[in-house]
Amino acid sequence: MRCNSLDFIFDYFQQIPTMDLEEITFSGWTAIEEKKLHAGEKPKDEKVYTMYHGTFLKYVQRILTSGFQRSSDGMLGSGVYVSRNIDKAKCYPLNADKNEAVVLKLKVRVGKVKKIDIDNHPLQKSWHQNGYDSCWVPPNCGITAIKSGREEDCVWDPARIVVVDVACCLDDKTRWDLRKQIRGMNNHGAKDGCSQCHQNTSNTGSHPIQSCWTCNKQMCPFQKKHMCNK
């Protein structure tokens, strides 16, 4: 007599005692920034990190109104160059008068991250073409182009970067005016702001508004907190 395999499997699972599974309900969140992450630790995929970018003061307004522009090339290829090490950002622009330079404080959604830690890495300039959103050079990894040994990051899509403050600017009035402008854009930009998290979206595009799976209230994944009404 030949045994039908499907009948055997069905009979087997019928003999397993059933269990009453306790239903677990979860909804809502509170965001906690990873402030203790050191520069030597690899950025975790899909996380948001504080980073810095040094540029000429004359370019700041264009960045605030139109967003960052990818460089055409560089040590890590095309992208926006940033770092979690503020001292690294203070070195840029190279050979600039400090009165003409400014360091912007950013929030960066790194996406999928590729580590580049050796000279002539096979993906050193092609990480984005291989499915990565950002790349990261660890500090003191021995790459000869980075004399300071400080970490460096490169982000392909400028929409992943939001300016949140001015970290360094020698002129006090200019620094104050820029900070006021940035905070106004991020907190009160009703025309270009997200209706849920209230962040400015003129440089990043609209946020993906979704409905809570429990209370059906609209929410944004960039909200710092969501408490379910049910």
mmCIF file with all atom_site columns, C-alpha atoms in Angstrom, residues 3-217:
data_model
loop_
_atom_site.group_PDB
_atom_site.id
_atom_site.type_symbol
_atom_site.label_atom_id
_atom_site.label_alt_id
_atom_site.label_comp_id
_atom_site.label_asym_id
_atom_site.label_entity_id
_atom_site.label_seq_id
_atom_site.pdbx_PDB_ins_code
_atom_site.Cartn_x
_atom_site.Cartn_y
_atom_site.Cartn_z
_atom_site.occupancy
_atom_site.B_iso_or_equiv
_atom_site.pdbx_formal_charge
_atom_site.auth_seq_id
_atom_site.auth_comp_id
_atom_site.auth_asym_id
_atom_site.auth_atom_id
_atom_site.pdbx_PDB_model_num
ATOM 1   C CA . CYS A 1 3   ? 1.215  6.212  1.367   1.00 0.00 ? 3   CYS A CA 1
ATOM 2   C CA . ASN A 1 4   ? 0.171  9.546  -0.075  1.00 0.00 ? 4   ASN A CA 1
ATOM 3   C CA . SER A 1 5   ? 2.660  12.138 1.242   1.00 0.00 ? 5   SER A CA 1
ATOM 4   C CA . LEU A 1 6   ? 0.067  14.905 1.526   1.00 0.00 ? 6   LEU A CA 1
ATOM 5   C CA . ASP A 1 7   ? -2.266 12.660 3.543   1.00 0.00 ? 7   ASP A CA 1
ATOM 6   C CA . PHE A 1 8   ? 0.641  11.780 5.832   1.00 0.00 ? 8   PHE A CA 1
ATOM 7   C CA . ILE A 1 9   ? 1.498  15.422 6.475   1.00 0.00 ? 9   ILE A CA 1
ATOM 8   C CA . PHE A 1 10  ? -2.151 16.292 7.126   1.00 0.00 ? 10  PHE A CA 1
ATOM 9   C CA . ASP A 1 11  ? -2.539 13.383 9.613   1.00 0.00 ? 11  ASP A CA 1
ATOM 10  C CA . TYR A 1 12  ? 0.700  14.395 11.338  1.00 0.00 ? 12  TYR A CA 1
ATOM 11  C CA . PHE A 1 13  ? -0.369 17.967 11.988  1.00 0.00 ? 13  PHE A CA 1
ATOM 12  C CA . GLN A 1 14  ? -3.793 16.840 13.180  1.00 0.00 ? 14  GLN A CA 1
ATOM 13  C CA . GLN A 1 15  ? -2.033 14.971 16.004  1.00 0.00 ? 15  GLN A CA 1
ATOM 14  C CA . ILE A 1 16  ? -0.219 18.082 17.269  1.00 0.00 ? 16  ILE A CA 1
ATOM 15  C CA . PRO A 1 17  ? -2.082 19.519 20.271  1.00 0.00 ? 17  PRO A CA 1
ATOM 16  C CA . THR A 1 18  ? -3.507 22.958 19.656  1.00 0.00 ? 18  THR A CA 1
ATOM 17  C CA . MET A 1 19  ? -2.355 25.898 21.751  1.00 0.00 ? 19  MET A CA 1
ATOM 18  C CA . ASP A 1 20  ? -4.211 29.043 22.674  1.00 0.00 ? 20  ASP A CA 1
ATOM 19  C CA . LEU A 1 21  ? -1.983 31.870 21.501  1.00 0.00 ? 21  LEU A CA 1
ATOM 20  C CA . GLU A 1 22  ? -2.103 35.047 23.489  1.00 0.00 ? 22  GLU A CA 1
ATOM 21  C CA . GLU A 1 23  ? -2.760 38.032 21.271  1.00 0.00 ? 23  GLU A CA 1
ATOM 22  C CA . ILE A 1 24  ? -0.139 40.752 21.557  1.00 0.00 ? 24  ILE A CA 1
ATOM 23  C CA . THR A 1 25  ? -1.153 44.272 20.542  1.00 0.00 ? 25  THR A CA 1
ATOM 24  C CA . PHE A 1 26  ? 1.418  46.941 19.835  1.00 0.00 ? 26  PHE A CA 1
ATOM 25  C CA . SER A 1 27  ? 1.114  50.370 18.348  1.00 0.00 ? 27  SER A CA 1
ATOM 26  C CA . GLY A 1 28  ? 2.801  53.720 18.691  1.00 0.00 ? 28  GLY A CA 1
ATOM 27  C CA . TRP A 1 29  ? 6.424  54.678 19.183  1.00 0.00 ? 29  TRP A CA 1
ATOM 28  C CA . THR A 1 30  ? 8.797  57.177 20.695  1.00 0.00 ? 30  THR A CA 1
ATOM 29  C CA . ALA A 1 31  ? 11.938 57.963 18.679  1.00 0.00 ? 31  ALA A CA 1
ATOM 30  C CA . ILE A 1 32  ? 15.271 58.019 20.486  1.00 0.00 ? 32  ILE A CA 1
ATOM 31  C CA . GLU A 1 33  ? 18.230 59.513 18.664  1.00 0.00 ? 33  GLU A CA 1
ATOM 32  C CA . GLU A 1 34  ? 21.429 57.458 18.741  1.00 0.00 ? 34  GLU A CA 1
ATOM 33  C CA . LYS A 1 35  ? 23.500 60.248 20.267  1.00 0.00 ? 35  LYS A CA 1
ATOM 34  C CA . LYS A 1 36  ? 26.097 57.892 21.742  1.00 0.00 ? 36  LYS A CA 1
ATOM 35  C CA . LEU A 1 37  ? 27.139 56.347 18.445  1.00 0.00 ? 37  LEU A CA 1
ATOM 36  C CA . HIS A 1 38  ? 30.830 57.049 17.958  1.00 0.00 ? 38  HIS A CA 1
ATOM 37  C CA . ALA A 1 39  ? 32.378 58.040 14.639  1.00 0.00 ? 39  ALA A CA 1
ATOM 38  C CA . GLY A 1 40  ? 34.247 54.744 14.532  1.00 0.00 ? 40  GLY A CA 1
ATOM 39  C CA . GLU A 1 41  ? 31.036 52.699 14.500  1.00 0.00 ? 41  GLU A CA 1
ATOM 40  C CA . LYS A 1 42  ? 29.496 51.840 11.159  1.00 0.00 ? 42  LYS A CA 1
ATOM 41  C CA . PRO A 1 43  ? 26.204 53.650 10.479  1.00 0.00 ? 43  PRO A CA 1
ATOM 42  C CA . LYS A 1 44  ? 23.354 51.156 10.712  1.00 0.00 ? 44  LYS A CA 1
ATOM 43  C CA . ASP A 1 45  ? 21.238 50.668 7.615   1.00 0.00 ? 45  ASP A CA 1
ATOM 44  C CA . GLU A 1 46  ? 18.099 52.830 7.405   1.00 0.00 ? 46  GLU A CA 1
ATOM 45  C CA . LYS A 1 47  ? 18.951 54.896 10.515  1.00 0.00 ? 47  LYS A CA 1
ATOM 46  C CA . VAL A 1 48  ? 19.016 58.692 10.801  1.00 0.00 ? 48  VAL A CA 1
ATOM 47  C CA . TYR A 1 49  ? 22.261 60.315 11.971  1.00 0.00 ? 49  TYR A CA 1
ATOM 48  C CA . THR A 1 50  ? 23.547 63.763 12.806  1.00 0.00 ? 50  THR A CA 1
ATOM 49  C CA . MET A 1 51  ? 26.263 64.704 10.324  1.00 0.00 ? 51  MET A CA 1
ATOM 50  C CA . TYR A 1 52  ? 28.065 67.828 9.163   1.00 0.00 ? 52  TYR A CA 1
ATOM 51  C CA . HIS A 1 53  ? 28.953 69.461 5.863   1.00 0.00 ? 53  HIS A CA 1
ATOM 52  C CA . GLY A 1 54  ? 31.446 72.282 5.294   1.00 0.00 ? 54  GLY A CA 1
ATOM 53  C CA . THR A 1 55  ? 30.769 74.659 2.421   1.00 0.00 ? 55  THR A CA 1
ATOM 54  C CA . PHE A 1 56  ? 31.168 78.264 1.263   1.00 0.00 ? 56  PHE A CA 1
ATOM 55  C CA . LEU A 1 57  ? 28.844 80.749 2.927   1.00 0.00 ? 57  LEU A CA 1
ATOM 56  C CA . LYS A 1 58  ? 27.757 81.990 -0.508  1.00 0.00 ? 58  LYS A CA 1
ATOM 57  C CA . TYR A 1 59  ? 26.291 78.537 -1.293  1.00 0.00 ? 59  TYR A CA 1
ATOM 58  C CA . VAL A 1 60  ? 24.181 78.162 1.859   1.00 0.00 ? 60  VAL A CA 1
ATOM 59  C CA . GLN A 1 61  ? 21.080 79.949 0.551   1.00 0.00 ? 61  GLN A CA 1
ATOM 60  C CA . ARG A 1 62  ? 21.058 77.758 -2.546  1.00 0.00 ? 62  ARG A CA 1
ATOM 61  C CA . ILE A 1 63  ? 21.341 74.647 -0.348  1.00 0.00 ? 63  ILE A CA 1
ATOM 62  C CA . LEU A 1 64  ? 18.479 75.823 1.878   1.00 0.00 ? 64  LEU A CA 1
ATOM 63  C CA . THR A 1 65  ? 16.161 76.680 -0.993  1.00 0.00 ? 65  THR A CA 1
ATOM 64  C CA . SER A 1 66  ? 17.068 74.013 -3.558  1.00 0.00 ? 66  SER A CA 1
ATOM 65  C CA . GLY A 1 67  ? 18.796 71.275 -1.564  1.00 0.00 ? 67  GLY A CA 1
ATOM 66  C CA . PHE A 1 68  ? 22.247 69.766 -1.936  1.00 0.00 ? 68  PHE A CA 1
ATOM 67  C CA . GLN A 1 69  ? 23.691 68.916 -5.321  1.00 0.00 ? 69  GLN A CA 1
ATOM 68  C CA . ARG A 1 70  ? 25.729 65.773 -5.928  1.00 0.00 ? 70  ARG A CA 1
ATOM 69  C CA . SER A 1 71  ? 29.377 66.353 -6.724  1.00 0.00 ? 71  SER A CA 1
ATOM 70  C CA . SER A 1 72  ? 30.354 65.083 -10.151 1.00 0.00 ? 72  SER A CA 1
ATOM 71  C CA . ASP A 1 73  ? 33.225 63.035 -8.705  1.00 0.00 ? 73  ASP A CA 1
ATOM 72  C CA . GLY A 1 74  ? 35.473 62.600 -5.686  1.00 0.00 ? 74  GLY A CA 1
ATOM 73  C CA . MET A 1 75  ? 37.299 59.953 -3.686  1.00 0.00 ? 75  MET A CA 1
ATOM 74  C CA . LEU A 1 76  ? 34.035 58.025 -3.336  1.00 0.00 ? 76  LEU A CA 1
ATOM 75  C CA . GLY A 1 77  ? 32.577 59.045 -6.673  1.00 0.00 ? 77  GLY A CA 1
ATOM 76  C CA . SER A 1 78  ? 29.495 61.180 -7.187  1.00 0.00 ? 78  SER A CA 1
ATOM 77  C CA . GLY A 1 79  ? 27.432 62.161 -4.135  1.00 0.00 ? 79  GLY A CA 1
ATOM 78  C CA . VAL A 1 80  ? 27.095 64.576 -1.222  1.00 0.00 ? 80  VAL A CA 1
ATOM 79  C CA . TYR A 1 81  ? 30.090 64.360 1.113   1.00 0.00 ? 81  TYR A CA 1
ATOM 80  C CA . VAL A 1 82  ? 29.354 64.571 4.846   1.00 0.00 ? 82  VAL A CA 1
ATOM 81  C CA . SER A 1 83  ? 30.795 63.316 8.125   1.00 0.00 ? 83  SER A CA 1
ATOM 82  C CA . ARG A 1 84  ? 29.687 62.587 11.681  1.00 0.00 ? 84  ARG A CA 1
ATOM 83  C CA . ASN A 1 85  ? 32.998 64.140 12.743  1.00 0.00 ? 85  ASN A CA 1
ATOM 84  C CA . ILE A 1 86  ? 32.528 67.920 12.914  1.00 0.00 ? 86  ILE A CA 1
ATOM 85  C CA . ASP A 1 87  ? 36.306 68.460 12.838  1.00 0.00 ? 87  ASP A CA 1
ATOM 86  C CA . LYS A 1 88  ? 36.359 66.771 9.443   1.00 0.00 ? 88  LYS A CA 1
ATOM 87  C CA . ALA A 1 89  ? 33.674 69.140 8.149   1.00 0.00 ? 89  ALA A CA 1
ATOM 88  C CA . LYS A 1 90  ? 35.558 72.149 9.511   1.00 0.00 ? 90  LYS A CA 1
ATOM 89  C CA . CYS A 1 91  ? 38.364 71.384 7.060   1.00 0.00 ? 91  CYS A CA 1
ATOM 90  C CA . TYR A 1 92  ? 36.088 72.239 4.123   1.00 0.00 ? 92  TYR A CA 1
ATOM 91  C CA . PRO A 1 93  ? 36.008 73.940 1.745   1.00 0.00 ? 93  PRO A CA 1
ATOM 92  C CA . LEU A 1 94  ? 39.691 73.257 1.256   1.00 0.00 ? 94  LEU A CA 1
ATOM 93  C CA . ASN A 1 95  ? 41.930 76.310 1.520   1.00 0.00 ? 95  ASN A CA 1
ATOM 94  C CA . ALA A 1 96  ? 38.936 78.611 2.134   1.00 0.00 ? 96  ALA A CA 1
ATOM 95  C CA . ASP A 1 97  ? 39.072 81.739 4.266   1.00 0.00 ? 97  ASP A CA 1
ATOM 96  C CA . LYS A 1 98  ? 37.320 80.826 7.523   1.00 0.00 ? 98  LYS A CA 1
ATOM 97  C CA . ASN A 1 99  ? 35.193 83.981 7.233   1.00 0.00 ? 99  ASN A CA 1
ATOM 98  C CA . GLU A 1 100 ? 33.771 82.588 3.994   1.00 0.00 ? 100 GLU A CA 1
ATOM 99  C CA . ALA A 1 101 ? 33.116 79.071 5.307   1.00 0.00 ? 101 ALA A CA 1
ATOM 100 C CA . VAL A 1 102 ? 30.230 77.576 7.248   1.00 0.00 ? 102 VAL A CA 1
ATOM 101 C CA . VAL A 1 103 ? 29.540 74.126 8.694   1.00 0.00 ? 103 VAL A CA 1
ATOM 102 C CA . LEU A 1 104 ? 25.951 72.917 8.444   1.00 0.00 ? 104 LEU A CA 1
ATOM 103 C CA . LYS A 1 105 ? 24.452 70.444 10.886  1.00 0.00 ? 105 LYS A CA 1
ATOM 104 C CA . LEU A 1 106 ? 22.372 67.783 9.147   1.00 0.00 ? 106 LEU A CA 1
ATOM 105 C CA . LYS A 1 107 ? 20.019 64.891 9.692   1.00 0.00 ? 107 LYS A CA 1
ATOM 106 C CA . VAL A 1 108 ? 20.855 62.118 7.238   1.00 0.00 ? 108 VAL A CA 1
ATOM 107 C CA . ARG A 1 109 ? 18.801 59.026 6.420   1.00 0.00 ? 109 ARG A CA 1
ATOM 108 C CA . VAL A 1 110 ? 21.674 56.791 5.367   1.00 0.00 ? 110 VAL A CA 1
ATOM 109 C CA . GLY A 1 111 ? 19.669 53.951 3.812   1.00 0.00 ? 111 GLY A CA 1
ATOM 110 C CA . LYS A 1 112 ? 21.784 50.941 2.870   1.00 0.00 ? 112 LYS A CA 1
ATOM 111 C CA . VAL A 1 113 ? 25.437 51.617 3.748   1.00 0.00 ? 113 VAL A CA 1
ATOM 112 C CA . LYS A 1 114 ? 28.612 50.245 2.138   1.00 0.00 ? 114 LYS A CA 1
ATOM 113 C CA . LYS A 1 115 ? 31.894 50.319 4.070   1.00 0.00 ? 115 LYS A CA 1
ATOM 114 C CA . ILE A 1 116 ? 34.935 51.405 2.039   1.00 0.00 ? 116 ILE A CA 1
ATOM 115 C CA . ASP A 1 117 ? 38.059 50.741 4.105   1.00 0.00 ? 117 ASP A CA 1
ATOM 116 C CA . ILE A 1 118 ? 40.915 50.029 1.688   1.00 0.00 ? 118 ILE A CA 1
ATOM 117 C CA . ASP A 1 119 ? 42.564 51.844 -1.192  1.00 0.00 ? 119 ASP A CA 1
ATOM 118 C CA . ASN A 1 120 ? 41.203 50.862 -4.615  1.00 0.00 ? 120 ASN A CA 1
ATOM 119 C CA . HIS A 1 121 ? 38.168 49.130 -3.118  1.00 0.00 ? 121 HIS A CA 1
ATOM 120 C CA . PRO A 1 122 ? 36.232 47.479 -5.983  1.00 0.00 ? 122 PRO A CA 1
ATOM 121 C CA . LEU A 1 123 ? 33.112 49.498 -5.088  1.00 0.00 ? 123 LEU A CA 1
ATOM 122 C CA . GLN A 1 124 ? 34.892 52.710 -4.114  1.00 0.00 ? 124 GLN A CA 1
ATOM 123 C CA . LYS A 1 125 ? 33.140 54.718 -6.824  1.00 0.00 ? 125 LYS A CA 1
ATOM 124 C CA . SER A 1 126 ? 30.388 52.313 -7.866  1.00 0.00 ? 126 SER A CA 1
ATOM 125 C CA . TRP A 1 127 ? 28.666 51.563 -4.534  1.00 0.00 ? 127 TRP A CA 1
ATOM 126 C CA . HIS A 1 128 ? 25.447 53.247 -5.646  1.00 0.00 ? 128 HIS A CA 1
ATOM 127 C CA . GLN A 1 129 ? 25.319 51.244 -8.883  1.00 0.00 ? 129 GLN A CA 1
ATOM 128 C CA . ASN A 1 130 ? 25.563 48.145 -6.693  1.00 0.00 ? 130 ASN A CA 1
ATOM 129 C CA . GLY A 1 131 ? 22.495 48.928 -4.604  1.00 0.00 ? 131 GLY A CA 1
ATOM 130 C CA . TYR A 1 132 ? 23.824 51.146 -1.791  1.00 0.00 ? 132 TYR A CA 1
ATOM 131 C CA . ASP A 1 133 ? 22.431 54.528 -0.745  1.00 0.00 ? 133 ASP A CA 1
ATOM 132 C CA . SER A 1 134 ? 25.502 55.710 1.174   1.00 0.00 ? 134 SER A CA 1
ATOM 133 C CA . CYS A 1 135 ? 29.082 54.708 1.767   1.00 0.00 ? 135 CYS A CA 1
ATOM 134 C CA . TRP A 1 136 ? 31.268 55.133 4.834   1.00 0.00 ? 136 TRP A CA 1
ATOM 135 C CA . VAL A 1 137 ? 35.011 55.347 5.293   1.00 0.00 ? 137 VAL A CA 1
ATOM 136 C CA . PRO A 1 138 ? 35.939 54.379 8.887   1.00 0.00 ? 138 PRO A CA 1
ATOM 137 C CA . PRO A 1 139 ? 38.417 56.555 10.779  1.00 0.00 ? 139 PRO A CA 1
ATOM 138 C CA . ASN A 1 140 ? 42.075 55.531 10.685  1.00 0.00 ? 140 ASN A CA 1
ATOM 139 C CA . CYS A 1 141 ? 41.436 52.746 8.192   1.00 0.00 ? 141 CYS A CA 1
ATOM 140 C CA . GLY A 1 142 ? 44.559 53.538 6.211   1.00 0.00 ? 142 GLY A CA 1
ATOM 141 C CA . ILE A 1 143 ? 43.069 55.008 3.042   1.00 0.00 ? 143 ILE A CA 1
ATOM 142 C CA . THR A 1 144 ? 45.879 57.209 1.819   1.00 0.00 ? 144 THR A CA 1
ATOM 143 C CA . ALA A 1 145 ? 43.675 60.015 0.472   1.00 0.00 ? 145 ALA A CA 1
ATOM 144 C CA . ILE A 1 146 ? 42.392 60.828 3.982   1.00 0.00 ? 146 ILE A CA 1
ATOM 145 C CA . LYS A 1 147 ? 45.435 62.280 5.725   1.00 0.00 ? 147 LYS A CA 1
ATOM 146 C CA . SER A 1 148 ? 43.535 63.236 8.893   1.00 0.00 ? 148 SER A CA 1
ATOM 147 C CA . GLY A 1 149 ? 42.274 59.703 9.497   1.00 0.00 ? 149 GLY A CA 1
ATOM 148 C CA . ARG A 1 150 ? 38.777 61.060 10.187  1.00 0.00 ? 150 ARG A CA 1
ATOM 149 C CA . GLU A 1 151 ? 35.677 59.288 8.948   1.00 0.00 ? 151 GLU A CA 1
ATOM 150 C CA . GLU A 1 152 ? 33.999 60.296 5.712   1.00 0.00 ? 152 GLU A CA 1
ATOM 151 C CA . ASP A 1 153 ? 30.546 59.549 4.338   1.00 0.00 ? 153 ASP A CA 1
ATOM 152 C CA . CYS A 1 154 ? 29.016 59.998 0.917   1.00 0.00 ? 154 CYS A CA 1
ATOM 153 C CA . VAL A 1 155 ? 25.261 60.046 0.264   1.00 0.00 ? 155 VAL A CA 1
ATOM 154 C CA . TRP A 1 156 ? 23.909 59.490 -3.223  1.00 0.00 ? 156 TRP A CA 1
ATOM 155 C CA . ASP A 1 157 ? 20.443 61.060 -2.948  1.00 0.00 ? 157 ASP A CA 1
ATOM 156 C CA . PRO A 1 158 ? 20.392 64.650 -1.629  1.00 0.00 ? 158 PRO A CA 1
ATOM 157 C CA . ALA A 1 159 ? 16.760 64.112 -0.575  1.00 0.00 ? 159 ALA A CA 1
ATOM 158 C CA . ARG A 1 160 ? 18.090 61.972 2.289   1.00 0.00 ? 160 ARG A CA 1
ATOM 159 C CA . ILE A 1 161 ? 19.699 65.060 3.843   1.00 0.00 ? 161 ILE A CA 1
ATOM 160 C CA . VAL A 1 162 ? 17.946 67.789 5.841   1.00 0.00 ? 162 VAL A CA 1
ATOM 161 C CA . VAL A 1 163 ? 19.721 70.883 7.202   1.00 0.00 ? 163 VAL A CA 1
ATOM 162 C CA . VAL A 1 164 ? 18.777 71.380 10.854  1.00 0.00 ? 164 VAL A CA 1
ATOM 163 C CA . ASP A 1 165 ? 21.226 74.006 12.133  1.00 0.00 ? 165 ASP A CA 1
ATOM 164 C CA . VAL A 1 166 ? 24.418 75.978 11.600  1.00 0.00 ? 166 VAL A CA 1
ATOM 165 C CA . ALA A 1 167 ? 27.240 74.325 13.526  1.00 0.00 ? 167 ALA A CA 1
ATOM 166 C CA . CYS A 1 168 ? 30.006 76.846 12.749  1.00 0.00 ? 168 CYS A CA 1
ATOM 167 C CA . CYS A 1 169 ? 30.007 80.352 11.321  1.00 0.00 ? 169 CYS A CA 1
ATOM 168 C CA . LEU A 1 170 ? 32.427 83.058 12.434  1.00 0.00 ? 170 LEU A CA 1
ATOM 169 C CA . ASP A 1 171 ? 30.047 85.960 11.907  1.00 0.00 ? 171 ASP A CA 1
ATOM 170 C CA . ASP A 1 172 ? 27.557 85.997 14.786  1.00 0.00 ? 172 ASP A CA 1
ATOM 171 C CA . LYS A 1 173 ? 24.821 87.890 12.952  1.00 0.00 ? 173 LYS A CA 1
ATOM 172 C CA . THR A 1 174 ? 25.035 85.640 9.892   1.00 0.00 ? 174 THR A CA 1
ATOM 173 C CA . ARG A 1 175 ? 24.938 82.557 12.083  1.00 0.00 ? 175 ARG A CA 1
ATOM 174 C CA . TRP A 1 176 ? 21.904 83.870 13.970  1.00 0.00 ? 176 TRP A CA 1
ATOM 175 C CA . ASP A 1 177 ? 20.038 84.818 10.772  1.00 0.00 ? 177 ASP A CA 1
ATOM 176 C CA . LEU A 1 178 ? 20.708 81.415 9.184   1.00 0.00 ? 178 LEU A CA 1
ATOM 177 C CA . ARG A 1 179 ? 19.614 79.556 12.292  1.00 0.00 ? 179 ARG A CA 1
ATOM 178 C CA . LYS A 1 180 ? 16.405 81.564 12.431  1.00 0.00 ? 180 LYS A CA 1
ATOM 179 C CA . GLN A 1 181 ? 15.744 80.811 8.777   1.00 0.00 ? 181 GLN A CA 1
ATOM 180 C CA . ILE A 1 182 ? 16.448 77.072 9.149   1.00 0.00 ? 182 ILE A CA 1
ATOM 181 C CA . ARG A 1 183 ? 14.297 76.704 12.251  1.00 0.00 ? 183 ARG A CA 1
ATOM 182 C CA . GLY A 1 184 ? 11.488 78.575 10.582  1.00 0.00 ? 184 GLY A CA 1
ATOM 183 C CA . MET A 1 185 ? 11.651 76.295 7.560   1.00 0.00 ? 185 MET A CA 1
ATOM 184 C CA . ASN A 1 186 ? 11.761 73.104 9.622   1.00 0.00 ? 186 ASN A CA 1
ATOM 185 C CA . ASN A 1 187 ? 9.155  73.989 12.242  1.00 0.00 ? 187 ASN A CA 1
ATOM 186 C CA . HIS A 1 188 ? 6.699  76.360 10.637  1.00 0.00 ? 188 HIS A CA 1
ATOM 187 C CA . GLY A 1 189 ? 6.918  75.799 6.900   1.00 0.00 ? 189 GLY A CA 1
ATOM 188 C CA . ALA A 1 190 ? 3.222  75.119 6.422   1.00 0.00 ? 190 ALA A CA 1
ATOM 189 C CA . LYS A 1 191 ? 3.415  75.445 2.638   1.00 0.00 ? 191 LYS A CA 1
ATOM 190 C CA . ASP A 1 192 ? 6.358  73.068 2.304   1.00 0.00 ? 192 ASP A CA 1
ATOM 191 C CA . GLY A 1 193 ? 5.970  71.176 5.580   1.00 0.00 ? 193 GLY A CA 1
ATOM 192 C CA . CYS A 1 194 ? 4.710  67.712 6.478   1.00 0.00 ? 194 CYS A CA 1
ATOM 193 C CA . SER A 1 195 ? 1.231  67.892 8.012   1.00 0.00 ? 195 SER A CA 1
ATOM 194 C CA . GLN A 1 196 ? 2.143  65.285 10.633  1.00 0.00 ? 196 GLN A CA 1
ATOM 195 C CA . CYS A 1 197 ? 5.789  65.744 11.684  1.00 0.00 ? 197 CYS A CA 1
ATOM 196 C CA . HIS A 1 198 ? 5.884  69.450 10.652  1.00 0.00 ? 198 HIS A CA 1
ATOM 197 C CA . GLN A 1 199 ? 9.353  69.135 9.138   1.00 0.00 ? 199 GLN A CA 1
ATOM 198 C CA . ASN A 1 200 ? 10.168 71.112 6.032   1.00 0.00 ? 200 ASN A CA 1
ATOM 199 C CA . THR A 1 201 ? 9.874  68.938 2.905   1.00 0.00 ? 201 THR A CA 1
ATOM 200 C CA . SER A 1 202 ? 10.857 71.406 0.190   1.00 0.00 ? 202 SER A CA 1
ATOM 201 C CA . ASN A 1 203 ? 14.265 69.758 -0.177  1.00 0.00 ? 203 ASN A CA 1
ATOM 202 C CA . THR A 1 204 ? 13.301 66.160 0.548   1.00 0.00 ? 204 THR A CA 1
ATOM 203 C CA . GLY A 1 205 ? 9.932  65.653 -1.116  1.00 0.00 ? 205 GLY A CA 1
ATOM 204 C CA . SER A 1 206 ? 6.685  64.743 0.616   1.00 0.00 ? 206 SER A CA 1
ATOM 205 C CA . HIS A 1 207 ? 6.815  62.241 3.460   1.00 0.00 ? 207 HIS A CA 1
ATOM 206 C CA . PRO A 1 208 ? 4.935  58.901 3.110   1.00 0.00 ? 208 PRO A CA 1
ATOM 207 C CA . ILE A 1 209 ? 1.831  59.554 5.248   1.00 0.00 ? 209 ILE A CA 1
ATOM 208 C CA . GLN A 1 210 ? 0.231  56.299 6.408   1.00 0.00 ? 210 GLN A CA 1
ATOM 209 C CA . SER A 1 211 ? -2.632 55.220 8.635   1.00 0.00 ? 211 SER A CA 1
ATOM 210 C CA . CYS A 1 212 ? -1.964 53.679 12.037  1.00 0.00 ? 212 CYS A CA 1
ATOM 211 C CA . TRP A 1 213 ? -2.704 49.945 11.901  1.00 0.00 ? 213 TRP A CA 1
ATOM 212 C CA . THR A 1 214 ? -4.661 50.197 15.168  1.00 0.00 ? 214 THR A CA 1
ATOM 213 C CA . CYS A 1 215 ? -6.386 53.578 15.434  1.00 0.00 ? 215 CYS A CA 1
ATOM 214 C CA . ASN A 1 216 ? -6.294 54.551 11.721  1.00 0.00 ? 216 ASN A CA 1
ATOM 215 C CA . LYS A 1 217 ? -4.963 58.003 12.601  1.00 0.00 ? 217 LYS A CA 1
#
